[in-house]
mmCIF file of C-alpha atoms in Angstrom:
data_model
loop_
_atom_site.group_PDB
_atom_site.id
_atom_site.type_symbol
_atom_site.label_atom_id
_atom_site.label_comp_id
_atom_site.label_asym_id
_atom_site.label_seq_id
_atom_site.Cartn_x
_atom_site.Cartn_y
_atom_site.Cartn_z
ATOM 1 C CA MET A 928 0.000 0.000 0.000
ATOM 2 C CA SER A 929 1.366 3.426 -0.943
ATOM 3 C CA GLU A 930 2.433 5.867 1.739
ATOM 4 C CA THR A 931 -0.029 8.670 2.640
ATOM 5 C CA THR A 932 1.028 11.781 4.524
ATOM 6 C CA ASP A 933 -0.854 14.871 5.687
ATOM 7 C CA THR A 934 -0.080 18.578 5.379
ATOM 8 C CA ASP A 935 -1.936 21.881 5.539
ATOM 9 C CA VAL A 936 -0.870 23.081 2.080
ATOM 10 C CA LEU A 937 0.676 21.131 -0.780
ATOM 11 C CA ILE A 938 2.427 23.367 -3.325
ATOM 12 C CA ALA A 939 2.993 21.770 -6.721
ATOM 13 C CA GLY A 940 6.030 23.517 -8.180
ATOM 14 C CA GLY A 941 9.163 24.561 -6.339
ATOM 15 C CA GLY A 942 10.151 27.432 -8.643
ATOM 16 C CA LEU A 943 10.386 31.067 -7.636
ATOM 17 C CA ALA A 944 6.666 31.568 -6.937
ATOM 18 C CA GLY A 945 6.119 28.192 -5.274
ATOM 19 C CA ALA A 946 9.191 28.428 -3.036
ATOM 20 C CA SER A 947 8.283 32.015 -2.037
ATOM 21 C CA LEU A 948 4.781 30.912 -1.059
ATOM 22 C CA ALA A 949 6.179 27.997 0.959
ATOM 23 C CA LEU A 950 8.411 30.390 2.897
ATOM 24 C CA ALA A 951 5.594 32.885 3.507
ATOM 25 C CA LEU A 952 3.141 30.210 4.676
ATOM 26 C CA HIS A 953 5.735 28.616 6.945
ATOM 27 C CA ARG A 954 6.273 31.999 8.582
ATOM 28 C CA ALA A 955 2.504 32.197 9.092
ATOM 29 C CA GLY A 956 2.572 28.905 11.006
ATOM 30 C CA LEU A 957 1.180 26.553 8.363
ATOM 31 C CA GLU A 958 2.534 23.096 7.598
ATOM 32 C CA VAL A 959 3.748 23.059 3.997
ATOM 33 C CA THR A 960 4.881 20.405 1.519
ATOM 34 C CA VAL A 961 6.486 21.350 -1.816
ATOM 35 C CA VAL A 962 6.793 18.890 -4.710
ATOM 36 C CA ASP A 963 8.624 19.497 -7.975
ATOM 37 C CA PRO A 964 9.458 17.218 -10.929
ATOM 38 C CA GLN A 965 12.911 18.825 -11.289
ATOM 39 C CA PRO A 966 15.761 17.778 -8.973
ATOM 40 C CA PHE A 967 16.126 20.712 -6.609
ATOM 41 C CA GLU A 968 19.895 20.795 -7.101
ATOM 42 C CA ALA A 969 19.433 21.225 -10.872
ATOM 43 C CA GLN A 970 17.439 24.407 -10.312
ATOM 44 C CA LEU A 971 20.420 25.918 -8.504
ATOM 45 C CA ALA A 972 22.825 25.440 -11.431
ATOM 46 C CA PRO A 973 23.988 28.672 -13.151
ATOM 47 C CA THR A 974 22.858 27.327 -16.535
ATOM 48 C CA PHE A 975 19.422 26.038 -15.437
ATOM 49 C CA ASP A 976 17.488 28.631 -17.451
ATOM 50 C CA GLY A 977 19.826 31.602 -17.850
ATOM 51 C CA ARG A 978 17.146 34.174 -17.122
ATOM 52 C CA SER A 979 17.276 37.354 -15.080
ATOM 53 C CA THR A 980 14.250 39.103 -13.653
ATOM 54 C CA ALA A 981 13.210 42.717 -13.200
ATOM 55 C CA ILE A 982 12.020 42.972 -9.604
ATOM 56 C CA ALA A 983 9.705 45.889 -8.749
ATOM 57 C CA PHE A 984 10.706 47.804 -5.636
ATOM 58 C CA SER A 985 7.584 46.618 -3.779
ATOM 59 C CA THR A 986 8.447 43.005 -4.648
ATOM 60 C CA TYR A 987 12.007 43.584 -3.441
ATOM 61 C CA ARG A 988 10.557 44.749 -0.102
ATOM 62 C CA MET A 989 8.622 41.486 0.056
ATOM 63 C CA LEU A 990 11.766 39.404 -0.537
ATOM 64 C CA HIS A 991 13.492 41.301 2.288
ATOM 65 C CA THR A 992 10.546 40.600 4.571
ATOM 66 C CA LEU A 993 10.847 36.877 3.764
ATOM 67 C CA GLY A 994 14.471 36.995 4.931
ATOM 68 C CA LEU A 995 16.231 36.968 1.551
ATOM 69 C CA GLY A 996 17.634 40.491 1.614
ATOM 70 C CA GLU A 997 21.142 39.669 2.829
ATOM 71 C CA ASP A 998 21.600 36.965 0.182
ATOM 72 C CA LEU A 999 20.183 39.075 -2.656
ATOM 73 C CA ALA A 1000 21.772 42.466 -1.956
ATOM 74 C CA PRO A 1001 25.197 41.699 -3.537
ATOM 75 C CA HIS A 1002 23.501 40.450 -6.720
ATOM 76 C CA ALA A 1003 20.720 43.032 -7.157
ATOM 77 C CA CYS A 1004 21.446 45.755 -9.702
ATOM 78 C CA ARG A 1005 19.465 48.974 -9.394
ATOM 79 C CA MET A 1006 17.525 50.231 -12.392
ATOM 80 C CA ASP A 1007 17.548 53.993 -11.895
ATOM 81 C CA ARG A 1008 16.466 54.933 -15.416
ATOM 82 C CA ILE A 1009 14.565 53.250 -18.224
ATOM 83 C CA LEU A 1010 14.803 54.548 -21.789
ATOM 84 C CA VAL A 1011 12.120 53.351 -24.221
ATOM 85 C CA THR A 1012 12.614 53.989 -27.953
ATOM 86 C CA ASP A 1013 10.508 53.159 -30.991
ATOM 87 C CA GLY A 1014 12.788 51.682 -33.654
ATOM 88 C CA ARG A 1015 12.478 50.567 -37.241
ATOM 89 C CA ARG A 1016 13.311 47.374 -39.051
ATOM 90 C CA PRO A 1017 17.143 47.207 -39.208
ATOM 91 C CA GLY A 1018 18.889 47.312 -42.552
ATOM 92 C CA ALA A 1019 21.023 49.495 -44.776
ATOM 93 C CA ALA A 1020 17.966 51.004 -46.475
ATOM 94 C CA ALA A 1021 16.032 51.641 -43.262
ATOM 95 C CA ARG A 1022 15.059 55.153 -42.330
ATOM 96 C CA ALA A 1023 16.404 56.688 -39.129
ATOM 97 C CA PRO A 1024 14.789 55.534 -35.874
ATOM 98 C CA SER A 1025 11.792 57.492 -34.657
ATOM 99 C CA SER A 1026 12.560 60.437 -32.413
ATOM 100 C CA ALA A 1027 9.752 59.333 -30.078
ATOM 101 C CA PHE A 1028 10.996 58.039 -26.762
ATOM 102 C CA LEU A 1029 10.096 57.698 -23.107
ATOM 103 C CA ARG A 1030 12.437 58.371 -20.212
ATOM 104 C CA PHE A 1031 11.623 57.144 -16.738
ATOM 105 C CA ASP A 1032 13.868 58.350 -13.903
ATOM 106 C CA ALA A 1033 13.722 57.075 -10.321
ATOM 107 C CA ASP A 1034 14.719 60.503 -8.984
ATOM 108 C CA GLU A 1035 11.402 61.873 -10.214
ATOM 109 C CA ILE A 1036 9.438 59.765 -7.699
ATOM 110 C CA GLY A 1037 12.197 59.435 -5.094
ATOM 111 C CA ALA A 1038 10.385 61.565 -2.511
ATOM 112 C CA SER A 1039 7.479 59.111 -2.371
ATOM 113 C CA THR A 1040 9.509 55.883 -2.611
ATOM 114 C CA GLY A 1041 12.266 56.684 -0.134
ATOM 115 C CA GLY A 1042 14.906 56.795 -2.853
ATOM 116 C CA GLU A 1043 14.060 53.356 -4.236
ATOM 117 C CA PRO A 1044 15.072 52.635 -7.843
ATOM 118 C CA LEU A 1045 12.475 51.816 -10.493
ATOM 119 C CA GLY A 1046 13.356 48.184 -9.878
ATOM 120 C CA TYR A 1047 16.211 45.718 -9.500
ATOM 121 C CA MET A 1048 17.640 43.214 -11.956
ATOM 122 C CA ILE A 1049 18.522 39.877 -10.351
ATOM 123 C CA GLU A 1050 19.597 36.638 -12.006
ATOM 124 C CA ASN A 1051 17.025 33.911 -11.372
ATOM 125 C CA ARG A 1052 19.702 31.552 -10.093
ATOM 126 C CA ARG A 1053 20.508 34.029 -7.301
ATOM 127 C CA LEU A 1054 16.832 34.091 -6.303
ATOM 128 C CA ARG A 1055 16.665 30.297 -6.335
ATOM 129 C CA VAL A 1056 19.803 29.950 -4.198
ATOM 130 C CA ALA A 1057 18.481 32.467 -1.664
ATOM 131 C CA LEU A 1058 15.099 30.701 -1.488
ATOM 132 C CA ALA A 1059 16.757 27.289 -1.154
ATOM 133 C CA ARG A 1060 18.901 28.513 1.736
ATOM 134 C CA ALA A 1061 15.907 30.069 3.490
ATOM 135 C CA LEU A 1062 13.747 26.960 3.010
ATOM 136 C CA GLY A 1063 16.604 24.782 4.254
ATOM 137 C CA GLU A 1064 16.381 26.579 7.596
ATOM 138 C CA THR A 1065 12.694 25.658 7.975
ATOM 139 C CA ASP A 1066 10.763 22.419 8.423
ATOM 140 C CA VAL A 1067 9.031 22.798 5.045
ATOM 141 C CA THR A 1068 8.977 19.371 3.373
ATOM 142 C CA VAL A 1069 10.521 19.498 -0.118
ATOM 143 C CA ARG A 1070 10.072 16.418 -2.293
ATOM 144 C CA ALA A 1071 11.917 16.413 -5.627
ATOM 145 C CA PRO A 1072 12.120 15.045 -8.216
ATOM 146 C CA VAL A 1073 8.492 14.047 -7.922
ATOM 147 C CA GLY A 1074 5.427 15.477 -9.664
ATOM 148 C CA VAL A 1075 1.656 15.516 -9.276
ATOM 149 C CA THR A 1076 -0.238 12.935 -11.318
ATOM 150 C CA ALA A 1077 -3.772 13.306 -9.894
ATOM 151 C CA VAL A 1078 -5.814 15.494 -7.537
ATOM 152 C CA GLU A 1079 -8.998 14.195 -5.899
ATOM 153 C CA THR A 1080 -11.147 16.668 -3.985
ATOM 154 C CA GLY A 1081 -13.005 15.360 -0.951
ATOM 155 C CA ILE A 1082 -14.881 16.741 2.027
ATOM 156 C CA GLY A 1083 -12.431 18.798 4.065
ATOM 157 C CA ARG A 1084 -9.304 17.567 2.239
ATOM 158 C CA SER A 1085 -7.810 16.944 -1.178
ATOM 159 C CA THR A 1086 -5.766 13.847 -1.923
ATOM 160 C CA VAL A 1087 -2.844 14.291 -4.288
ATOM 161 C CA THR A 1088 -1.222 11.312 -5.969
ATOM 162 C CA LEU A 1089 2.463 11.767 -6.787
ATOM 163 C CA SER A 1090 4.584 10.246 -9.516
ATOM 164 C CA ASP A 1091 6.369 7.973 -7.038
ATOM 165 C CA GLY A 1092 3.027 6.365 -6.091
ATOM 166 C CA SER A 1093 2.726 8.081 -2.698
ATOM 167 C CA ARG A 1094 -0.194 10.296 -1.716
ATOM 168 C CA VAL A 1095 -0.531 13.524 0.251
ATOM 169 C CA ARG A 1096 -3.728 14.765 1.920
ATOM 170 C CA ALA A 1097 -3.949 18.545 2.163
ATOM 171 C CA SER A 1098 -6.502 21.179 3.092
ATOM 172 C CA LEU A 1099 -5.362 23.160 0.056
ATOM 173 C CA VAL A 1100 -3.454 22.325 -3.115
ATOM 174 C CA VAL A 1101 -1.653 25.186 -4.875
ATOM 175 C CA GLY A 1102 -0.770 24.952 -8.551
ATOM 176 C CA ALA A 1103 2.560 26.733 -9.085
ATOM 177 C CA GLU A 1104 4.046 24.552 -11.834
ATOM 178 C CA GLY A 1105 3.860 27.068 -14.659
ATOM 179 C CA ARG A 1106 1.869 27.311 -17.868
ATOM 180 C CA ARG A 1107 1.376 23.533 -18.220
ATOM 181 C CA SER A 1108 -0.018 23.141 -14.707
ATOM 182 C CA VAL A 1109 -1.202 19.618 -13.864
ATOM 183 C CA VAL A 1110 -3.077 20.923 -10.800
ATOM 184 C CA ARG A 1111 -4.972 23.454 -12.898
ATOM 185 C CA ASP A 1112 -5.977 20.806 -15.425
ATOM 186 C CA ALA A 1113 -6.956 18.314 -12.705
ATOM 187 C CA ALA A 1114 -9.179 20.971 -11.120
ATOM 188 C CA GLY A 1115 -10.983 21.474 -14.441
ATOM 189 C CA ILE A 1116 -9.885 25.106 -14.777
ATOM 190 C CA GLY A 1117 -9.685 26.162 -18.403
ATOM 191 C CA VAL A 1118 -6.989 28.317 -19.935
ATOM 192 C CA ILE A 1119 -7.016 30.862 -22.752
ATOM 193 C CA ARG A 1120 -3.905 30.645 -24.930
ATOM 194 C CA GLN A 1121 -2.631 32.889 -27.707
ATOM 195 C CA PRO A 1122 0.765 32.111 -29.266
ATOM 196 C CA TYR A 1123 2.635 35.200 -30.436
ATOM 197 C CA GLY A 1124 4.682 33.453 -33.113
ATOM 198 C CA GLN A 1125 7.679 34.962 -31.360
ATOM 199 C CA SER A 1126 10.420 33.594 -29.141
ATOM 200 C CA GLY A 1127 12.557 35.377 -26.607
ATOM 201 C CA VAL A 1128 16.323 35.039 -26.923
ATOM 202 C CA VAL A 1129 17.972 35.432 -23.523
ATOM 203 C CA ALA A 1130 21.703 36.013 -23.177
ATOM 204 C CA THR A 1131 24.185 37.716 -20.868
ATOM 205 C CA VAL A 1132 26.926 40.035 -22.109
ATOM 206 C CA ARG A 1133 29.854 41.736 -20.406
ATOM 207 C CA MET A 1134 30.217 45.391 -21.269
ATOM 208 C CA ALA A 1135 33.385 47.420 -21.787
ATOM 209 C CA GLU A 1136 31.640 50.616 -20.646
ATOM 210 C CA PRO A 1137 29.602 51.081 -17.423
ATOM 211 C CA HIS A 1138 25.859 50.725 -18.014
ATOM 212 C CA GLY A 1139 25.045 53.397 -15.434
ATOM 213 C CA ASN A 1140 22.112 51.362 -14.053
ATOM 214 C CA VAL A 1141 20.097 52.289 -17.154
ATOM 215 C CA ALA A 1142 17.693 49.826 -18.799
ATOM 216 C CA HIS A 1143 17.044 50.200 -22.529
ATOM 217 C CA GLU A 1144 13.885 48.974 -24.259
ATOM 218 C CA TYR A 1145 13.890 49.246 -28.044
ATOM 219 C CA PHE A 1146 10.742 48.379 -29.995
ATOM 220 C CA LEU A 1147 11.337 46.832 -33.407
ATOM 221 C CA PRO A 1148 8.756 45.374 -35.830
ATOM 222 C CA GLY A 1149 9.894 41.839 -34.947
ATOM 223 C CA GLY A 1150 9.340 42.453 -31.251
ATOM 224 C CA PRO A 1151 10.815 44.320 -28.274
ATOM 225 C CA PHE A 1152 14.524 44.255 -27.527
ATOM 226 C CA ALA A 1153 15.826 45.035 -24.030
ATOM 227 C CA ILE A 1154 19.276 45.512 -22.537
ATOM 228 C CA LEU A 1155 18.917 45.290 -18.770
ATOM 229 C CA PRO A 1156 21.701 46.119 -16.280
ATOM 230 C CA LEU A 1157 23.244 43.414 -14.098
ATOM 231 C CA THR A 1158 25.950 43.573 -11.463
ATOM 232 C CA ASP A 1159 29.632 43.266 -12.341
ATOM 233 C CA GLN A 1160 29.320 45.424 -15.500
ATOM 234 C CA ARG A 1161 27.133 42.870 -17.273
ATOM 235 C CA ALA A 1162 23.758 43.120 -18.964
ATOM 236 C CA SER A 1163 20.921 40.741 -19.675
ATOM 237 C CA LEU A 1164 19.584 40.735 -23.232
ATOM 238 C CA VAL A 1165 15.930 39.885 -23.789
ATOM 239 C CA TRP A 1166 15.600 39.825 -27.548
ATOM 240 C CA THR A 1167 12.230 39.049 -29.145
ATOM 241 C CA GLU A 1168 12.158 37.786 -32.716
ATOM 242 C CA PRO A 1169 9.925 35.624 -34.919
ATOM 243 C CA THR A 1170 10.552 32.052 -33.762
ATOM 244 C CA ARG A 1171 12.628 30.955 -36.768
ATOM 245 C CA ALA A 1172 14.974 33.959 -36.431
ATOM 246 C CA ALA A 1173 15.278 33.385 -32.678
ATOM 247 C CA GLU A 1174 16.361 29.772 -33.186
ATOM 248 C CA ALA A 1175 18.989 30.951 -35.692
ATOM 249 C CA LEU A 1176 20.365 33.408 -33.126
ATOM 250 C CA ARG A 1177 20.717 30.633 -30.553
ATOM 251 C CA SER A 1178 23.079 28.665 -32.794
ATOM 252 C CA ALA A 1179 24.903 31.634 -34.350
ATOM 253 C CA SER A 1180 28.592 32.185 -33.638
ATOM 254 C CA ASP A 1181 29.484 34.878 -31.107
ATOM 255 C CA ARG A 1182 30.733 37.058 -33.962
ATOM 256 C CA ALA A 1183 27.482 36.726 -35.913
ATOM 257 C CA PHE A 1184 25.420 37.221 -32.764
ATOM 258 C CA LEU A 1185 27.260 40.458 -31.954
ATOM 259 C CA ALA A 1186 26.859 41.666 -35.542
ATOM 260 C CA HIS A 1187 23.073 41.205 -35.286
ATOM 261 C CA LEU A 1188 23.083 42.902 -31.874
ATOM 262 C CA THR A 1189 24.930 45.970 -33.192
ATOM 263 C CA ARG A 1190 22.734 46.117 -36.273
ATOM 264 C CA ARG A 1191 19.600 46.338 -34.151
ATOM 265 C CA PHE A 1192 20.753 48.396 -31.205
ATOM 266 C CA GLY A 1193 23.726 50.391 -32.425
ATOM 267 C CA ASP A 1194 27.205 50.620 -30.956
ATOM 268 C CA PHE A 1195 26.615 53.250 -28.272
ATOM 269 C CA LEU A 1196 27.089 50.617 -25.561
ATOM 270 C CA GLY A 1197 30.661 50.054 -26.686
ATOM 271 C CA GLU A 1198 32.265 46.651 -26.982
ATOM 272 C CA VAL A 1199 30.313 43.757 -25.474
ATOM 273 C CA ARG A 1200 31.283 40.119 -25.010
ATOM 274 C CA PRO A 1201 28.785 37.239 -24.692
ATOM 275 C CA GLU A 1202 29.012 35.196 -21.477
ATOM 276 C CA GLY A 1203 27.470 31.769 -21.083
ATOM 277 C CA PRO A 1204 24.931 30.004 -23.287
ATOM 278 C CA ARG A 1205 21.933 31.535 -25.042
ATOM 279 C CA PHE A 1206 18.402 30.406 -24.313
ATOM 280 C CA VAL A 1207 15.269 30.602 -26.465
ATOM 281 C CA TYR A 1208 11.730 30.589 -25.040
ATOM 282 C CA PRO A 1209 8.521 30.463 -27.142
ATOM 283 C CA LEU A 1210 6.195 33.313 -26.159
ATOM 284 C CA GLU A 1211 2.462 33.111 -25.663
ATOM 285 C CA LEU A 1212 -0.313 34.687 -23.661
ATOM 286 C CA SER A 1213 -2.038 32.316 -21.234
ATOM 287 C CA LEU A 1214 -4.792 33.175 -18.784
ATOM 288 C CA ALA A 1215 -6.599 30.718 -16.539
ATOM 289 C CA THR A 1216 -10.377 31.131 -16.584
ATOM 290 C CA ALA A 1217 -10.412 31.000 -12.758
ATOM 291 C CA MET A 1218 -7.816 31.376 -10.029
ATOM 292 C CA THR A 1219 -9.445 28.885 -7.677
ATOM 293 C CA ALA A 1220 -11.486 25.676 -7.641
ATOM 294 C CA PRO A 1221 -12.651 23.480 -4.732
ATOM 295 C CA ARG A 1222 -9.558 23.172 -2.479
ATOM 296 C CA VAL A 1223 -7.276 24.458 -5.258
ATOM 297 C CA ALA A 1224 -5.619 27.840 -5.827
ATOM 298 C CA LEU A 1225 -3.371 28.926 -8.682
ATOM 299 C CA ILE A 1226 -0.400 31.304 -8.541
ATOM 300 C CA GLY A 1227 2.193 32.568 -11.002
ATOM 301 C CA ASP A 1228 2.353 31.257 -14.540
ATOM 302 C CA ALA A 1229 -0.223 28.568 -13.735
ATOM 303 C CA ALA A 1230 -2.727 31.444 -13.448
ATOM 304 C CA HIS A 1231 -1.341 33.906 -16.012
ATOM 305 C CA GLY A 1232 1.520 33.971 -18.477
ATOM 306 C CA VAL A 1233 2.385 37.326 -20.051
ATOM 307 C CA HIS A 1234 4.790 38.594 -22.688
ATOM 308 C CA PRO A 1235 8.128 39.658 -21.128
ATOM 309 C CA VAL A 1236 7.784 43.123 -22.716
ATOM 310 C CA ALA A 1237 7.231 44.854 -19.364
ATOM 311 C CA GLY A 1238 9.222 42.472 -17.164
ATOM 312 C CA GLN A 1239 6.200 41.938 -14.907
ATOM 313 C CA GLY A 1240 5.703 38.164 -15.070
ATOM 314 C CA LEU A 1241 7.395 37.249 -11.774
ATOM 315 C CA ASN A 1242 6.130 40.419 -10.087
ATOM 316 C CA MET A 1243 2.563 39.371 -10.901
ATOM 317 C CA GLY A 1244 3.284 35.892 -9.554
ATOM 318 C CA LEU A 1245 4.727 37.232 -6.313
ATOM 319 C CA LYS A 1246 1.675 39.478 -5.912
ATOM 320 C CA ASP A 1247 -0.349 36.244 -6.033
ATOM 321 C CA VAL A 1248 1.941 34.797 -3.362
ATOM 322 C CA ALA A 1249 1.567 37.834 -1.096
ATOM 323 C CA ALA A 1250 -2.231 37.909 -1.441
ATOM 324 C CA LEU A 1251 -2.743 34.160 -0.955
ATOM 325 C CA ALA A 1252 -0.369 34.020 2.023
ATOM 326 C CA GLU A 1253 -2.225 36.870 3.733
ATOM 327 C CA VAL A 1254 -5.665 35.377 3.067
ATOM 328 C CA LEU A 1255 -4.597 31.962 4.417
ATOM 329 C CA ALA A 1256 -2.826 33.440 7.452
ATOM 330 C CA ASP A 1257 -5.907 35.494 8.360
ATOM 331 C CA ALA A 1258 -8.168 32.457 7.871
ATOM 332 C CA ARG A 1259 -5.988 30.370 10.165
ATOM 333 C CA LEU A 1260 -6.103 33.040 12.892
ATOM 334 C CA LEU A 1261 -9.914 33.102 12.623
ATOM 335 C CA GLY A 1262 -10.130 29.307 12.866
ATOM 336 C CA GLU A 1263 -11.460 28.942 9.315
ATOM 337 C CA ASP A 1264 -10.858 26.023 6.978
ATOM 338 C CA ILE A 1265 -8.061 27.387 4.755
ATOM 339 C CA GLY A 1266 -9.293 25.412 1.739
ATOM 340 C CA ALA A 1267 -12.950 26.400 2.047
ATOM 341 C CA GLU A 1268 -14.636 28.217 -0.824
ATOM 342 C CA PRO A 1269 -15.265 31.523 1.044
ATOM 343 C CA VAL A 1270 -11.569 31.745 1.944
ATOM 344 C CA LEU A 1271 -10.362 31.024 -1.581
ATOM 345 C CA GLU A 1272 -12.895 33.459 -3.048
ATOM 346 C CA ARG A 1273 -11.299 36.254 -1.018
ATOM 347 C CA TYR A 1274 -8.000 35.472 -2.750
ATOM 348 C CA ALA A 1275 -9.637 35.272 -6.178
ATOM 349 C CA GLN A 1276 -11.427 38.602 -5.735
ATOM 350 C CA TRP A 1277 -8.216 40.284 -4.603
ATOM 351 C CA ARG A 1278 -6.211 39.174 -7.632
ATOM 352 C CA ARG A 1279 -8.737 38.641 -10.434
ATOM 353 C CA PHE A 1280 -9.108 42.186 -11.767
ATOM 354 C CA ASP A 1281 -5.404 43.062 -11.567
ATOM 355 C CA THR A 1282 -4.430 39.806 -13.277
ATOM 356 C CA VAL A 1283 -6.876 40.114 -16.181
ATOM 357 C CA ALA A 1284 -6.268 43.848 -16.657
ATOM 358 C CA LEU A 1285 -2.477 43.544 -16.766
ATOM 359 C CA THR A 1286 -2.515 40.470 -19.009
ATOM 360 C CA LEU A 1287 -4.741 42.190 -21.560
ATOM 361 C CA ALA A 1288 -2.804 45.455 -21.305
ATOM 362 C CA PHE A 1289 0.530 43.755 -22.014
ATOM 363 C CA ASP A 1290 -1.041 41.860 -24.909
ATOM 364 C CA ALA A 1291 -2.349 45.088 -26.443
ATOM 365 C CA PHE A 1292 1.022 46.747 -25.892
ATOM 366 C CA VAL A 1293 2.835 43.974 -27.780
ATOM 367 C CA LYS A 1294 0.412 44.165 -30.705
ATOM 368 C CA LEU A 1295 0.683 47.943 -30.819
ATOM 369 C CA PHE A 1296 4.481 47.967 -31.001
ATOM 370 C CA SER A 1297 5.389 44.745 -32.836
ATOM 371 C CA ASN A 1298 4.552 46.028 -36.291
ATOM 372 C CA ASP A 1299 5.710 48.602 -38.838
ATOM 373 C CA ILE A 1300 2.327 49.881 -40.052
ATOM 374 C CA ALA A 1301 2.724 53.619 -40.698
ATOM 375 C CA PRO A 1302 -0.592 54.894 -39.198
ATOM 376 C CA VAL A 1303 -0.147 52.733 -36.096
ATOM 377 C CA ARG A 1304 3.454 53.915 -35.748
ATOM 378 C CA ALA A 1305 2.329 57.542 -35.968
ATOM 379 C CA VAL A 1306 -0.294 57.086 -33.227
ATOM 380 C CA ARG A 1307 2.045 55.290 -30.832
ATOM 381 C CA ASP A 1308 4.834 57.819 -31.402
ATOM 382 C CA LEU A 1309 2.419 60.625 -30.559
ATOM 383 C CA GLY A 1310 1.368 58.720 -27.456
ATOM 384 C CA MET A 1311 4.940 58.173 -26.314
ATOM 385 C CA ALA A 1312 5.804 61.825 -26.878
ATOM 386 C CA ALA A 1313 2.732 62.896 -24.898
ATOM 387 C CA VAL A 1314 3.503 60.636 -21.932
ATOM 388 C CA ASN A 1315 7.086 61.849 -21.929
ATOM 389 C CA ARG A 1316 5.909 65.471 -21.697
ATOM 390 C CA ILE A 1317 3.158 64.984 -19.076
ATOM 391 C CA ALA A 1318 4.973 64.569 -15.757
ATOM 392 C CA PRO A 1319 2.011 63.341 -13.629
ATOM 393 C CA LEU A 1320 1.229 60.625 -16.193
ATOM 394 C CA ARG A 1321 4.872 59.605 -16.381
ATOM 395 C CA ARG A 1322 5.065 59.382 -12.590
ATOM 396 C CA ALA A 1323 1.874 57.292 -12.510
ATOM 397 C CA PHE A 1324 3.461 54.808 -14.922
ATOM 398 C CA MET A 1325 6.533 54.547 -12.680
ATOM 399 C CA HIS A 1326 4.500 53.967 -9.513
ATOM 400 C CA GLU A 1327 2.465 51.277 -11.318
ATOM 401 C CA ALA A 1328 5.613 49.548 -12.595
ATOM 402 C CA GLY A 1329 7.041 49.618 -9.078
ATOM 403 C CA GLY A 1330 4.009 47.734 -7.800
ATOM 404 C CA ALA A 1331 3.191 50.457 -5.285
ATOM 405 C CA THR A 1332 -0.409 51.129 -6.314
ATOM 406 C CA GLY A 1333 -3.747 49.586 -5.424
ATOM 407 C CA ASP A 1334 -4.709 47.414 -2.457
ATOM 408 C CA LEU A 1335 -1.277 45.998 -1.613
ATOM 409 C CA PRO A 1336 -0.882 42.851 0.510
ATOM 410 C CA LYS A 1337 1.200 43.237 3.669
ATOM 411 C CA LEU A 1338 4.272 41.508 2.240
ATOM 412 C CA LEU A 1339 4.461 44.031 -0.616
ATOM 413 C CA ARG A 1340 4.344 46.816 1.987
ATOM 414 C CA GLY A 1341 7.270 45.201 3.775
ATOM 415 C CA GLU A 1342 5.137 43.811 6.628
ATOM 416 C CA ALA A 1343 4.982 40.203 7.843
ATOM 417 C CA VAL A 1344 1.724 38.279 7.406
#
């Protein structure tokens, strides 16, 4: 007979969102089990996925509150300015880039943010290492490599069957395994998908000249192109291209890769040198039709997957974490069943509007900028110029990007749940 264990919350997926939720719930006094089909050690390898993440300043406060600040500080690069430019298709016959641009400067909102930058760039591996260390100092049960194969909902508990044949009974099951969530599918929650026909090329380069903590976003007809500052005079490239072109860039020689980079972005950054492998990720919009089901809650990419154009994917996922952790902690203090429908509906109501609104906004933004249609270009250039000239609107954009607006959960305000 297979082994059966009990826990308050089973989190399927030990990535950045799942591990953060485990840490937050443990601090709230809940018994937590995390399962993940990847060996945990593999997720700590420098070449696991090669990505870096833009962390909003409110999200960075949350990570400090969870006890990760000391580990992350040496690896977090401030983004003090963001320059957004509308470009044209590269080529010898191309006209000059548009003069329309946006400039966001942290100093402009410094009085209301306590001198915080617009955000921080952190390599995902540094986040994973910090989370692993913090979880290692708790009694959170981490089981990997093992995945979820079935979820059965019963009265008062759910029973989860794992790939090793064992079972776990939990008051609540959280799907945090990304866009192909087994928990979401087992709960019968649908998902809306829209492939973009684009892939993101992710690479790290070392720069000869200081980047000055400035992030550059350059919109080309094939998709957005970003150079994002990292520590140690490096930068993370997030380069969106039609899928076939992206695959060609992955296998190109360093010399050819740099030639394409210079052709698209110019040589104002000086000499750059690629470091480490390149990674290519297919891009699509995905949006779950619900964030909860009986004894199931979704967080992160299991609930919503957005284009990386605004660097908000993980920030949205950690907002889910902060909201769900607070709802469950409050329910526990009130003696409520943490997996009951009224409790989970409070979480869904808190996150539903923000999730849908941001997902659709990013989708519209991508469609607006990933083309070279003259009338559309004229309208967006006028819009960019207007935002750049209207200071209150520009400041509102910066506060929104920093995650400091709306009904913020305690963790995003830097308070423990």
